[in-house]
CSV table of C-alpha atoms and ligand atoms in Angstrom, one decimal:
chain,number,residue,atom,x,y,z
A,1,MET,CA,0.4,23.6,-21.3
A,2,ILE,CA,-2.0,21.4,-19.4
A,3,LYS,CA,-0.4,20.1,-16.2
A,4,ALA,CA,-1.2,17.2,-13.9
A,5,ILE,CA,-3.8,17.9,-11.2
A,6,LYS,CA,-2.5,19.0,-7.8
A,7,GLY,CA,-1.9,16.0,-5.5
A,8,PHE,CA,-1.9,13.6,-8.5
A,9,ASN,CA,1.7,12.7,-9.1
A,10,ASP,CA,3.6,11.2,-12.0
A,11,ILE,CA,5.9,8.5,-11.0
A,12,LEU,CA,8.9,9.0,-13.3
A,13,PRO,CA,11.1,6.1,-14.5
A,14,ASP,CA,13.8,6.4,-11.8
A,15,GLN,CA,11.2,6.3,-9.1
A,16,ALA,CA,9.0,3.7,-10.9
A,17,ALA,CA,11.9,1.3,-10.9
A,18,LYS,CA,11.9,1.4,-7.1
A,19,TRP,CA,8.2,0.9,-7.0
A,20,LEU,CA,8.5,-2.3,-9.0
A,21,GLN,CA,11.2,-3.5,-6.6
A,22,LEU,CA,9.2,-2.6,-3.5
A,23,GLU,CA,6.0,-4.3,-4.9
A,24,SER,CA,7.9,-7.5,-5.7
A,25,VAL,CA,9.3,-7.7,-2.1
A,26,LEU,CA,5.9,-7.2,-0.6
A,27,ALA,CA,4.2,-9.6,-3.0
A,28,GLU,CA,6.8,-12.2,-2.2
A,29,VAL,CA,6.2,-11.9,1.5
A,30,LEU,CA,2.4,-12.2,1.0
A,31,ALA,CA,3.0,-15.3,-1.0
A,32,ARG,CA,5.1,-16.8,1.8
A,33,TYR,CA,2.0,-16.5,4.0
A,34,GLY,CA,-0.3,-18.0,1.4
A,35,TYR,CA,-2.3,-14.8,0.7
A,36,GLU,CA,-4.0,-14.6,-2.7
A,37,HIS,CA,-4.1,-11.6,-5.0
A,38,ILE,CA,-7.4,-9.9,-6.0
A,39,ARG,CA,-8.0,-7.0,-8.4
A,40,LEU,CA,-10.8,-4.7,-7.6
A,41,PRO,CA,-12.4,-1.7,-9.4
A,42,ILE,CA,-11.3,1.8,-8.6
A,43,VAL,CA,-14.9,3.2,-8.8
A,44,GLU,CA,-17.7,2.0,-6.5
A,45,GLN,CA,-21.1,3.2,-5.6
A,46,THR,CA,-20.8,6.1,-3.1
A,47,ASP,CA,-23.2,4.4,-0.8
A,48,LEU,CA,-20.7,1.5,-0.2
A,49,PHE,CA,-18.2,3.9,1.4
A,50,VAL,CA,-20.8,5.9,3.3
A,51,ARG,CA,-22.2,2.7,4.8
A,52,SER,CA,-18.8,1.1,5.6
A,53,ILE,CA,-16.4,4.0,6.5
A,54,GLY,CA,-19.2,5.9,8.2
A,55,GLY,CA,-20.9,9.3,7.5
A,56,ALA,CA,-19.2,11.2,10.3
A,57,THR,CA,-15.6,10.4,9.4
A,58,ASP,CA,-13.0,12.7,7.7
A,59,ILE,CA,-13.0,10.5,4.6
A,60,VAL,CA,-16.7,10.6,4.0
A,61,GLU,CA,-17.3,14.2,5.3
A,62,LYS,CA,-14.6,15.9,3.2
A,63,GLU,CA,-12.2,13.7,1.3
A,64,MET,CA,-14.2,11.7,-1.3
A,65,TYR,CA,-14.1,12.3,-5.0
A,66,SER,CA,-17.7,11.7,-5.9
A,67,PHE,CA,-19.6,12.2,-9.2
A,68,VAL,CA,-22.4,10.9,-11.3
A,69,ASP,CA,-21.9,9.3,-14.6
A,70,LYS,CA,-24.3,9.3,-17.6
A,71,SER,CA,-26.3,6.3,-16.5
A,72,GLU,CA,-30.1,6.5,-16.0
A,73,PRO,CA,-31.2,6.9,-13.3
A,74,PRO,CA,-28.0,8.6,-12.2
A,75,THR,CA,-26.0,6.6,-9.7
A,76,PRO,CA,-23.7,8.5,-7.2
A,77,LEU,CA,-20.2,7.0,-7.7
A,78,THR,CA,-16.9,7.6,-5.9
A,79,LEU,CA,-13.2,7.0,-6.6
A,80,ARG,CA,-12.2,4.6,-3.9
A,81,PRO,CA,-10.6,6.3,-0.8
A,82,GLU,CA,-9.6,2.9,0.6
A,83,GLY,CA,-9.8,-0.7,-0.3
A,84,THR,CA,-11.5,-2.6,2.4
A,85,ALA,CA,-15.1,-1.6,1.5
A,86,GLY,CA,-14.6,-2.8,-2.1
A,87,ALA,CA,-12.9,-6.0,-1.0
A,88,VAL,CA,-15.8,-6.8,1.3
A,89,ARG,CA,-18.3,-6.0,-1.4
A,90,ALA,CA,-16.5,-8.4,-3.8
A,91,VAL,CA,-16.3,-11.1,-1.2
A,92,ILE,CA,-20.0,-10.9,-0.5
A,93,GLU,CA,-21.0,-10.5,-4.2
A,94,HIS,CA,-19.1,-13.6,-5.3
A,95,ASN,CA,-19.8,-15.7,-2.3
A,96,LEU,CA,-16.1,-16.2,-1.5
A,97,LEU,CA,-17.0,-16.9,2.1
A,98,ARG,CA,-19.0,-20.0,1.4
A,99,GLY,CA,-17.1,-22.8,3.0
A,100,ASP,CA,-13.9,-20.8,2.9
A,101,THR,CA,-11.8,-18.3,4.8
A,102,PRO,CA,-10.1,-16.2,2.1
A,103,LYS,CA,-6.9,-14.4,2.8
A,104,LEU,CA,-6.6,-11.7,0.1
A,105,TRP,CA,-4.4,-8.8,-0.9
A,106,TYR,CA,-4.6,-6.0,-3.5
A,107,ILE,CA,-2.6,-3.0,-4.6
A,108,GLY,CA,-3.5,0.2,-6.3
A,109,PRO,CA,-4.4,3.8,-6.2
A,110,MET,CA,-6.7,5.4,-3.7
A,111,PHE,CA,-8.1,8.9,-3.8
A,112,ARG,CA,-8.7,11.4,-1.1
A,113,TYR,CA,-9.2,15.2,-1.3
A,114,GLU,CA,-6.7,16.3,1.3
A,115,ARG,CA,-4.1,19.1,1.5
A,116,PRO,CA,-1.1,17.7,-0.5
A,117,GLN,CA,2.2,17.7,1.4
A,118,LYS,CA,5.1,15.3,1.8
A,119,GLY,CA,3.6,11.9,2.4
A,120,ARG,CA,0.1,13.0,1.8
A,121,TYR,CA,-1.4,13.2,-1.7
A,122,ARG,CA,-4.8,13.1,-3.4
A,123,GLN,CA,-3.9,10.0,-5.4
A,124,PHE,CA,-1.8,7.6,-3.4
A,125,HIS,CA,-1.2,3.9,-3.4
A,126,GLN,CA,-1.9,1.2,-0.9
A,127,ILE,CA,-1.2,-2.5,-0.5
A,128,GLY,CA,-4.2,-3.8,1.4
A,129,VAL,CA,-4.6,-7.2,3.0
A,130,GLU,CA,-7.8,-8.7,4.3
A,131,SER,CA,-8.1,-12.0,6.3
A,132,PHE,CA,-11.7,-13.3,6.4
A,133,GLY,CA,-13.5,-15.9,8.6
A,134,SER,CA,-11.6,-16.0,11.9
A,135,GLU,CA,-12.6,-14.1,15.0
A,136,LEU,CA,-9.6,-15.5,16.9
A,137,PRO,CA,-6.6,-13.3,17.9
A,138,ASP,CA,-4.2,-15.4,15.9
A,139,ALA,CA,-5.6,-13.9,12.7
A,140,ASP,CA,-4.8,-10.4,13.9
A,141,VAL,CA,-1.3,-11.4,14.9
A,142,GLU,CA,-0.6,-13.2,11.6
A,143,LEU,CA,-1.1,-9.8,9.8
A,144,ILE,CA,1.1,-8.0,12.2
A,145,ALA,CA,3.8,-10.7,11.9
A,146,MET,CA,3.6,-10.5,8.2
A,147,THR,CA,4.2,-6.7,8.2
A,148,HIS,CA,7.1,-7.3,10.7
A,149,LEU,CA,8.7,-9.6,8.1
A,150,MET,CA,8.1,-7.0,5.4
A,151,TRP,CA,10.1,-4.4,7.5
A,152,GLN,CA,12.8,-7.0,7.9
A,153,GLU,CA,13.0,-7.7,4.1
A,154,LEU,CA,13.1,-3.9,3.4
A,155,GLY,CA,15.8,-3.1,6.0
A,156,LEU,CA,13.3,-1.1,8.1
A,157,LYS,CA,12.9,-3.2,11.2
A,158,ASP,CA,14.6,-0.6,13.4
A,159,GLU,CA,12.5,2.2,12.0
A,160,MET,CA,9.0,1.0,12.8
A,161,GLN,CA,7.2,1.0,16.1
A,162,LEU,CA,4.0,-1.0,16.5
A,163,GLN,CA,1.1,0.7,18.4
A,164,LEU,CA,-1.8,-1.3,19.6
A,165,ASN,CA,-5.2,-0.7,21.1
A,166,SER,CA,-8.5,-2.4,21.5
A,167,LEU,CA,-11.8,-0.7,20.5
A,168,GLY,CA,-13.9,-3.4,22.1
A,169,GLU,CA,-17.4,-4.1,20.7
A,170,ILE,CA,-20.0,-1.6,19.6
A,171,ASP,CA,-22.0,-1.5,22.9
A,172,GLU,CA,-18.8,-1.2,24.9
A,173,ARG,CA,-17.7,1.7,22.7
A,174,HIS,CA,-21.1,3.4,23.0
A,175,ALA,CA,-20.9,3.2,26.8
A,176,TYR,CA,-17.4,4.7,26.6
A,177,ARG,CA,-18.5,7.3,24.2
A,178,ASP,CA,-21.2,8.5,26.6
A,179,ALA,CA,-18.8,8.7,29.4
A,180,LEU,CA,-16.2,10.6,27.3
A,181,VAL,CA,-18.9,13.0,26.1
A,182,ALA,CA,-20.1,13.6,29.7
A,183,TYR,CA,-16.5,14.2,30.8
A,184,LEU,CA,-15.7,16.6,27.9
A,185,THR,CA,-19.0,18.5,27.8
A,186,ASP,CA,-18.1,20.4,31.0
A,187,LYS,CA,-14.8,21.4,29.4
A,188,GLU,CA,-16.1,22.1,25.9
A,189,ALA,CA,-14.8,25.7,25.9
A,190,GLN,CA,-11.3,24.5,26.3
A,191,LEU,CA,-11.4,22.1,23.3
A,192,ASP,CA,-10.0,22.9,19.9
A,193,GLU,CA,-12.5,23.7,17.1
A,194,ASP,CA,-12.3,20.3,15.4
A,195,SER,CA,-12.8,18.5,18.7
A,196,LYS,CA,-15.8,20.7,19.6
A,197,ARG,CA,-17.5,19.6,16.4
A,198,ARG,CA,-16.5,15.9,17.0
A,199,LEU,CA,-18.1,16.0,20.4
A,200,THR,CA,-21.4,15.6,18.7
A,201,THR,CA,-20.4,13.9,15.4
A,202,ASN,CA,-17.6,11.4,16.3
A,203,PRO,CA,-16.4,11.9,19.9
A,204,LEU,CA,-13.8,9.0,19.9
A,205,ARG,CA,-11.8,10.9,17.2
A,206,ILE,CA,-11.1,13.5,19.8
A,207,LEU,CA,-8.7,11.0,21.4
A,208,ASP,CA,-6.3,11.3,18.5
A,209,SER,CA,-6.4,15.1,18.3
A,210,LYS,CA,-3.0,16.6,17.6
A,211,GLU,CA,-3.8,19.6,19.8
A,212,ALA,CA,-1.6,19.6,22.9
A,213,SER,CA,-4.3,21.5,24.9
A,214,THR,CA,-6.9,18.8,24.0
A,215,GLN,CA,-4.4,16.0,24.8
A,216,ALA,CA,-3.9,17.7,28.2
A,217,LEU,CA,-7.6,17.6,28.9
A,218,LEU,CA,-7.7,14.0,28.0
A,219,ALA,CA,-5.2,13.0,30.6
A,220,ASP,CA,-7.9,12.5,33.2
A,221,ALA,CA,-10.7,11.4,30.9
A,222,PRO,CA,-12.3,8.0,31.2
A,223,LYS,CA,-10.3,5.2,29.6
A,224,LEU,CA,-11.7,2.9,26.9
A,225,ALA,CA,-9.9,0.0,28.4
A,226,ASP,CA,-12.1,0.2,31.5
A,227,PHE,CA,-15.2,-0.3,29.4
A,228,LEU,CA,-14.1,-3.5,27.6
A,229,GLY,CA,-16.1,-6.6,28.3
A,230,GLU,CA,-14.6,-9.9,29.3
A,231,ASP,CA,-14.5,-11.2,25.7
A,232,SER,CA,-12.8,-8.1,24.3
A,233,ARG,CA,-10.3,-8.0,27.1
A,234,ALA,CA,-9.3,-11.7,26.7
A,235,HIS,CA,-9.0,-11.3,23.0
A,236,PHE,CA,-6.7,-8.3,23.3
A,237,GLU,CA,-4.6,-10.1,26.0
A,238,GLN,CA,-4.2,-13.1,23.6
A,239,VAL,CA,-3.1,-10.8,20.8
A,240,GLN,CA,-0.4,-9.4,23.1
A,241,ALA,CA,0.6,-12.8,24.3
A,242,TYR,CA,1.1,-14.1,20.7
A,243,LEU,CA,3.1,-11.0,19.8
A,244,THR,CA,5.3,-11.5,22.9
A,245,ALA,CA,5.8,-15.2,21.9
A,246,LEU,CA,6.9,-14.0,18.4
A,247,GLY,CA,9.3,-11.5,19.9
A,248,ILE,CA,7.4,-8.5,18.3
A,249,ASP,CA,7.6,-5.4,20.4
A,250,TYR,CA,4.6,-3.1,20.8
A,251,THR,CA,3.4,-0.1,22.6
A,252,LEU,CA,-0.2,0.2,23.9
A,253,ASN,CA,-1.7,3.5,22.8
A,254,PRO,CA,-5.1,4.0,24.4
A,255,HIS,CA,-5.7,7.0,22.1
A,256,LEU,CA,-5.4,5.0,18.9
A,257,VAL,CA,-8.9,5.0,17.4
A,258,ARG,CA,-8.5,5.0,13.6
A,259,GLY,CA,-10.5,7.2,11.3
A,260,LEU,CA,-12.9,4.6,10.0
A,261,ASP,CA,-16.1,3.4,11.8
A,262,TYR,CA,-16.0,-0.3,10.9
A,263,TYR,CA,-13.2,-1.3,13.3
A,264,ASN,CA,-13.8,-3.3,16.5
A,265,LYS,CA,-11.4,-5.0,19.0
A,266,THR,CA,-7.8,-4.9,17.8
A,267,VAL,CA,-6.5,-1.8,16.0
A,268,PHE,CA,-2.8,-1.2,15.2
A,269,GLU,CA,-0.5,1.2,13.4
A,270,TRP,CA,3.1,1.0,12.4
A,271,VAL,CA,4.7,4.4,12.9
A,272,THR,CA,8.1,5.9,12.2
A,273,ASP,CA,9.7,9.0,13.6
A,274,LYS,CA,11.4,9.7,10.2
A,275,LEU,CA,8.4,11.2,8.3
A,276,GLY,CA,7.3,14.1,10.3
A,277,SER,CA,3.6,14.3,10.9
A,278,GLN,CA,2.9,11.7,8.2
A,279,ALA,CA,4.2,9.1,10.6
A,280,THR,CA,1.8,6.2,10.0
A,281,VAL,CA,3.0,3.9,7.3
A,282,CYS,CA,0.7,1.0,7.9
A,283,ALA,CA,-2.6,0.7,9.7
A,284,GLY,CA,-5.3,-1.8,10.3
A,285,GLY,CA,-7.6,-3.7,12.6
A,286,ARG,CA,-10.5,-6.0,13.1
A,287,TYR,CA,-13.9,-5.4,11.5
A,288,ASP,CA,-16.2,-8.2,12.5
A,289,GLY,CA,-19.4,-6.3,11.9
A,290,LEU,CA,-18.8,-4.9,8.4
A,291,ILE,CA,-19.8,-7.9,6.4
A,292,GLY,CA,-23.1,-8.3,8.2
A,293,GLN,CA,-23.7,-4.6,7.9
A,294,LEU,CA,-23.2,-4.5,4.2
A,295,LYS,CA,-25.1,-7.8,3.7
A,296,SER,CA,-28.1,-6.3,5.5
A,297,VAL,CA,-28.6,-3.7,2.8
A,298,ASP,CA,-30.7,-4.9,-0.1
A,299,ALA,CA,-30.4,-4.0,-3.8
A,300,LYS,CA,-32.4,-0.8,-3.3
A,301,GLY,CA,-30.1,0.2,-0.5
A,302,ASP,CA,-32.8,-0.3,2.2
A,303,ALA,CA,-31.7,-1.8,5.5
A,304,GLN,CA,-33.1,-5.2,6.2
A,305,ASN,CA,-33.7,-6.8,9.5
A,306,LYS,CA,-30.2,-6.7,10.9
A,307,LYS,CA,-30.8,-9.7,13.2
A,308,ALA,CA,-31.5,-12.0,10.2
A,309,VAL,CA,-28.1,-11.4,8.7
A,310,LYS,CA,-25.0,-13.3,9.9
A,311,SER,CA,-21.8,-11.4,9.8
A,312,GLU,CA,-18.3,-12.9,9.3
A,313,PRO,CA,-15.3,-11.9,11.3
A,314,ALA,CA,-12.4,-10.2,9.4
A,315,VAL,CA,-9.2,-8.3,10.0
A,316,GLY,CA,-7.1,-6.3,7.7
A,317,PHE,CA,-4.5,-3.6,7.1
A,318,ALA,CA,-3.4,-1.1,4.5
A,319,MET,CA,0.1,0.2,3.9
A,320,GLY,CA,0.8,3.6,2.2
A,321,LEU,CA,3.4,2.9,-0.5
A,322,GLU,CA,4.5,6.5,-1.0
A,323,ARG,CA,5.3,6.8,2.7
A,324,LEU,CA,7.0,3.5,2.7
A,325,LEU,CA,9.2,4.6,-0.2
A,326,LEU,CA,10.0,8.0,1.5
A,327,LEU,CA,11.2,6.0,4.5
A,328,ILE,CA,13.2,3.6,2.4
A,329,ASP,CA,14.9,6.5,0.6
A,330,ALA,CA,15.7,8.1,3.9
A,331,VAL,CA,17.1,5.1,5.8
A,332,ALA,CA,17.7,2.1,3.5
A,333,PRO,CA,17.8,3.1,-0.2
A,334,MET,CA,17.3,0.2,-2.6
A,335,PRO,CA,20.2,-0.4,-4.9
A,336,ALA,CA,19.6,1.2,-8.3
A,337,VAL,CA,18.9,-1.4,-11.0
A,338,SER,CA,20.4,-0.6,-14.4
A,339,ALA,CA,17.9,-0.4,-17.2
A,340,CYS,CA,20.5,-1.7,-19.6
A,341,ASP,CA,23.4,-4.2,-19.5
A,342,VAL,CA,24.2,-4.6,-23.1
A,343,PHE,CA,23.8,-2.0,-25.9
A,344,VAL,CA,23.8,-3.2,-29.5
A,345,VAL,CA,25.1,-0.7,-32.0
A,346,THR,CA,24.8,-1.6,-35.7
A,347,HIS,CA,26.0,-0.1,-39.0
A,348,PRO,CA,22.9,1.2,-40.7
A,349,GLU,CA,23.6,-0.9,-43.9
A,350,VAL,CA,23.4,-4.2,-41.9
A,351,PHE,CA,20.8,-3.1,-39.4
A,352,SER,CA,18.6,-6.2,-39.8
A,353,SER,CA,21.5,-8.3,-38.7
A,354,GLY,CA,21.8,-6.1,-35.6
A,355,ILE,CA,18.1,-6.6,-34.8
A,356,ARG,CA,18.5,-10.3,-35.3
A,357,TYR,CA,21.5,-10.4,-33.0
A,358,ALA,CA,19.8,-8.5,-30.2
A,359,GLN,CA,16.7,-10.6,-30.5
A,360,SER,CA,18.6,-13.9,-30.3
A,361,LEU,CA,20.5,-12.5,-27.2
A,362,ARG,CA,17.2,-11.7,-25.5
A,363,TYR,CA,16.2,-15.4,-26.1
A,364,SER,CA,19.5,-16.9,-25.0
A,365,ARG,CA,20.3,-14.6,-22.1
A,366,PRO,CA,17.2,-13.7,-20.2
A,367,ASP,CA,19.3,-12.3,-17.4
A,368,LEU,CA,20.5,-9.4,-19.6
A,369,ARG,CA,18.8,-6.2,-20.4
A,370,VAL,CA,19.5,-5.6,-24.0
A,371,LYS,CA,18.9,-2.3,-25.6
A,372,MET,CA,19.2,-0.9,-29.1
A,373,ALA,CA,18.8,2.6,-30.6
A,374,SER,CA,17.1,3.2,-34.0
A,375,ALA,CA,19.0,2.8,-37.3
A,376,THR,CA,20.6,6.3,-37.2
A,377,SER,CA,24.3,7.0,-37.7
A,378,LEU,CA,26.9,4.9,-35.9
A,379,LYS,CA,27.9,8.1,-34.0
A,380,ALA,CA,24.4,8.8,-32.8
A,381,GLN,CA,24.0,5.2,-31.7
A,382,MET,CA,27.3,5.2,-29.8
A,383,LYS,CA,26.1,8.4,-28.0
A,384,LYS,CA,23.0,6.5,-26.8
A,385,ALA,CA,25.1,3.6,-25.7
A,386,ASP,CA,27.3,5.9,-23.6
A,387,LYS,CA,24.2,7.4,-21.9
A,388,SER,CA,22.5,4.0,-21.4
A,389,GLY,CA,24.5,2.8,-18.4
A,390,ALA,CA,25.3,-0.4,-20.3
A,391,LYS,CA,28.4,-2.2,-19.1
A,392,LEU,CA,29.1,-3.6,-22.6
A,393,THR,CA,28.4,-2.3,-26.1
A,394,VAL,CA,28.3,-4.8,-29.0
A,395,ILE,CA,29.2,-3.4,-32.4
A,396,ILE,CA,28.0,-5.1,-35.5
A,397,ALA,CA,29.3,-4.3,-39.0
A,398,GLN,CA,29.7,-6.0,-42.4
A,399,GLN,CA,33.3,-7.1,-41.7
A,400,GLU,CA,32.3,-8.8,-38.5
A,401,LEU,CA,29.3,-10.4,-40.1
A,402,ASP,CA,31.6,-11.9,-42.8
A,403,ASP,CA,33.9,-13.3,-40.1
A,404,SER,CA,31.1,-14.5,-37.8
A,405,THR,CA,32.5,-12.1,-35.1
A,406,ILE,CA,31.3,-9.1,-33.1
A,407,SER,CA,33.2,-6.2,-31.6
A,408,ILE,CA,32.7,-5.6,-27.9
A,409,LYS,CA,33.5,-2.5,-26.0
A,410,ASP,CA,33.8,-2.5,-22.2
A,411,MET,CA,32.1,0.7,-21.3
A,412,GLN,CA,34.0,1.1,-18.0
A,413,THR,CA,37.6,0.7,-19.4
A,414,GLY,CA,36.9,1.8,-23.0
A,415,GLU,CA,38.7,-1.4,-24.1
A,416,GLN,CA,37.5,-2.8,-27.4
A,417,LYS,CA,38.1,-6.3,-28.9
A,418,VAL,CA,36.8,-8.7,-31.5
A,419,VAL,CA,35.2,-12.0,-30.3
A,420,ALA,CA,33.2,-14.8,-31.7
A,421,GLN,CA,29.6,-14.0,-32.5
A,422,ASP,CA,28.3,-16.4,-29.9
A,423,TRP,CA,30.6,-15.0,-27.2
A,424,LEU,CA,27.8,-13.7,-25.1
A,425,ALA,CA,25.9,-17.0,-25.2
A,426,THR,CA,28.5,-18.2,-22.6
A,427,VAL,CA,27.3,-16.8,-19.3
A,428,GLU,CA,30.8,-16.9,-17.8
A,429,ASN,CA,32.1,-14.5,-20.4
A,430,PHE,CA,29.8,-11.7,-19.2
A,431,LYS,CA,27.7,-11.4,-16.1
A,432,PRO,CA,25.7,-8.2,-15.6
A,433,GLN,CA,26.4,-7.8,-11.9
B,1,ATP,P1,-3.6,9.8,8.3
B,1,ATP,O1,-3.9,9.8,9.7
B,1,ATP,O2,-2.1,10.0,8.0
B,1,ATP,O3,-4.4,10.7,7.5
B,1,ATP,P2,-5.3,7.6,7.8
B,1,ATP,O4,-5.7,7.1,9.1
B,1,ATP,O5,-6.3,8.5,7.0
B,1,ATP,O6,-3.9,8.3,7.8
B,1,ATP,P3,-5.7,5.0,6.6
B,1,ATP,O7,-7.0,5.3,6.0
B,1,ATP,O8,-5.5,4.2,7.7
B,1,ATP,O9,-4.9,6.4,6.8
B,1,ATP,O10,-4.7,4.5,5.4
B,1,ATP,C1,-3.7,3.6,5.6
B,1,ATP,C2,-2.4,4.2,5.2
B,1,ATP,O11,-2.5,4.7,3.9
B,1,ATP,C3,-1.9,5.3,6.0
B,1,ATP,O12,-1.2,4.8,7.1
B,1,ATP,C4,-0.9,6.0,5.1
B,1,ATP,O13,0.3,5.3,5.0
B,1,ATP,C5,-1.6,5.8,3.8
B,1,ATP,N1,-2.3,7.1,3.4
B,1,ATP,C6,-3.6,7.5,3.9
B,1,ATP,N2,-3.9,8.6,3.3
B,1,ATP,C7,-2.9,9.0,2.5
B,1,ATP,C8,-2.6,10.1,1.6
B,1,ATP,N3,-3.5,11.1,1.5
B,1,ATP,N4,-1.4,10.2,1.0
B,1,ATP,C9,-0.5,9.2,1.1
B,1,ATP,N5,-0.7,8.1,1.9
B,1,ATP,C10,-1.9,8.0,2.6
B,2,MG,MG1,-6.4,10.6,6.7
């Protein structure tokens, strides 16, 4: 028997019903902020991710699903590991920034070759939100405030802690990187293996090392905050002032650096203590340079004169839906929705009348979930009705058709009675909840 691939999960009906509920809560909050939905491809050119996420990141170094298809000449392609790169590509390609500041959201599967464990999979799902065109701190805060409202709507507001940092601008970060490397080079022997490697490839990632010994070394390391220029500093202070004005609590985490190269200034994560080491449910930040960086690459993939290309500010976040559902199941389970309110059982000889009855009920009572079984024996249909979770079973037979009546059975009490055929058309007679 061929089985699903490791880390690629089926989402079975019980669970999928919760996904639909969760997605509708999140989509509704996004609508309340006026964000528009966009649908993007799952496969992009590999180059898009290498150029945006960065060659020395975990994602590009070891997590991408890349392949070539049958086109000539062969083009390296990748299953998207995240959504921002594709969203930015689409926004540039379709000129959505001309005279506009789009606020967009998308949802769908992402793919990363990681070690599968609770809250970490190879196919997982994100809702991503991107706000384009404003360099001002209110855009950052709008996204954070929106996620705050999402937690409220999902009953999670006491479970999430907001962590905040500023990465400054690229030259500030470079100056800091040099200082950090100088500080750590002396102590290289004491670093964990990953951090030793990162010392040359991506030194800032050492800051979020999980190794206690490395964290101890970092206690006296230079601080990124001391390298921020006036503009970055003022921007970050305004972000905090707006959050305070909104009553949104936050913790400054100077070691929050994020795993993708495109961020600048504000970065944030919403973390929980209920999911073990897969603690980050939602993460994002500002990426003012990415649009210019991707625009400056021509069709052949060659870099053009960077100075000639204007960038556009942007800020975004992505939320991991599996982690969000694990958290919801742990602390605030969503009420189960029944897949069936009314089950229609029909004598096989008059089955077309049963089909007609069920169909008219679906027209007249859109609030009801009306299910039928196939035209098997009455006994087999009743068994299905029992299993369905329906609150009411309608039984249709020749006698009832002659009298313009139906039999109804209350599935909780077992009580059965004969009523007029249009009895269910009156909402007061039967409400599903
Ligand atoms: P982590 O540090 O846990 O690996 P990350 O920094 O790689 O996370 P992002 O790229 O910022 O994650 O993605 C945003 C969110 O998507 C994460 O906070 C998480 O909720 C979710 N996510 C990322 N990778 C996975 C995965 N492999 N399985 C499930 N969810 C994931
Ligand atoms: Mg990761």
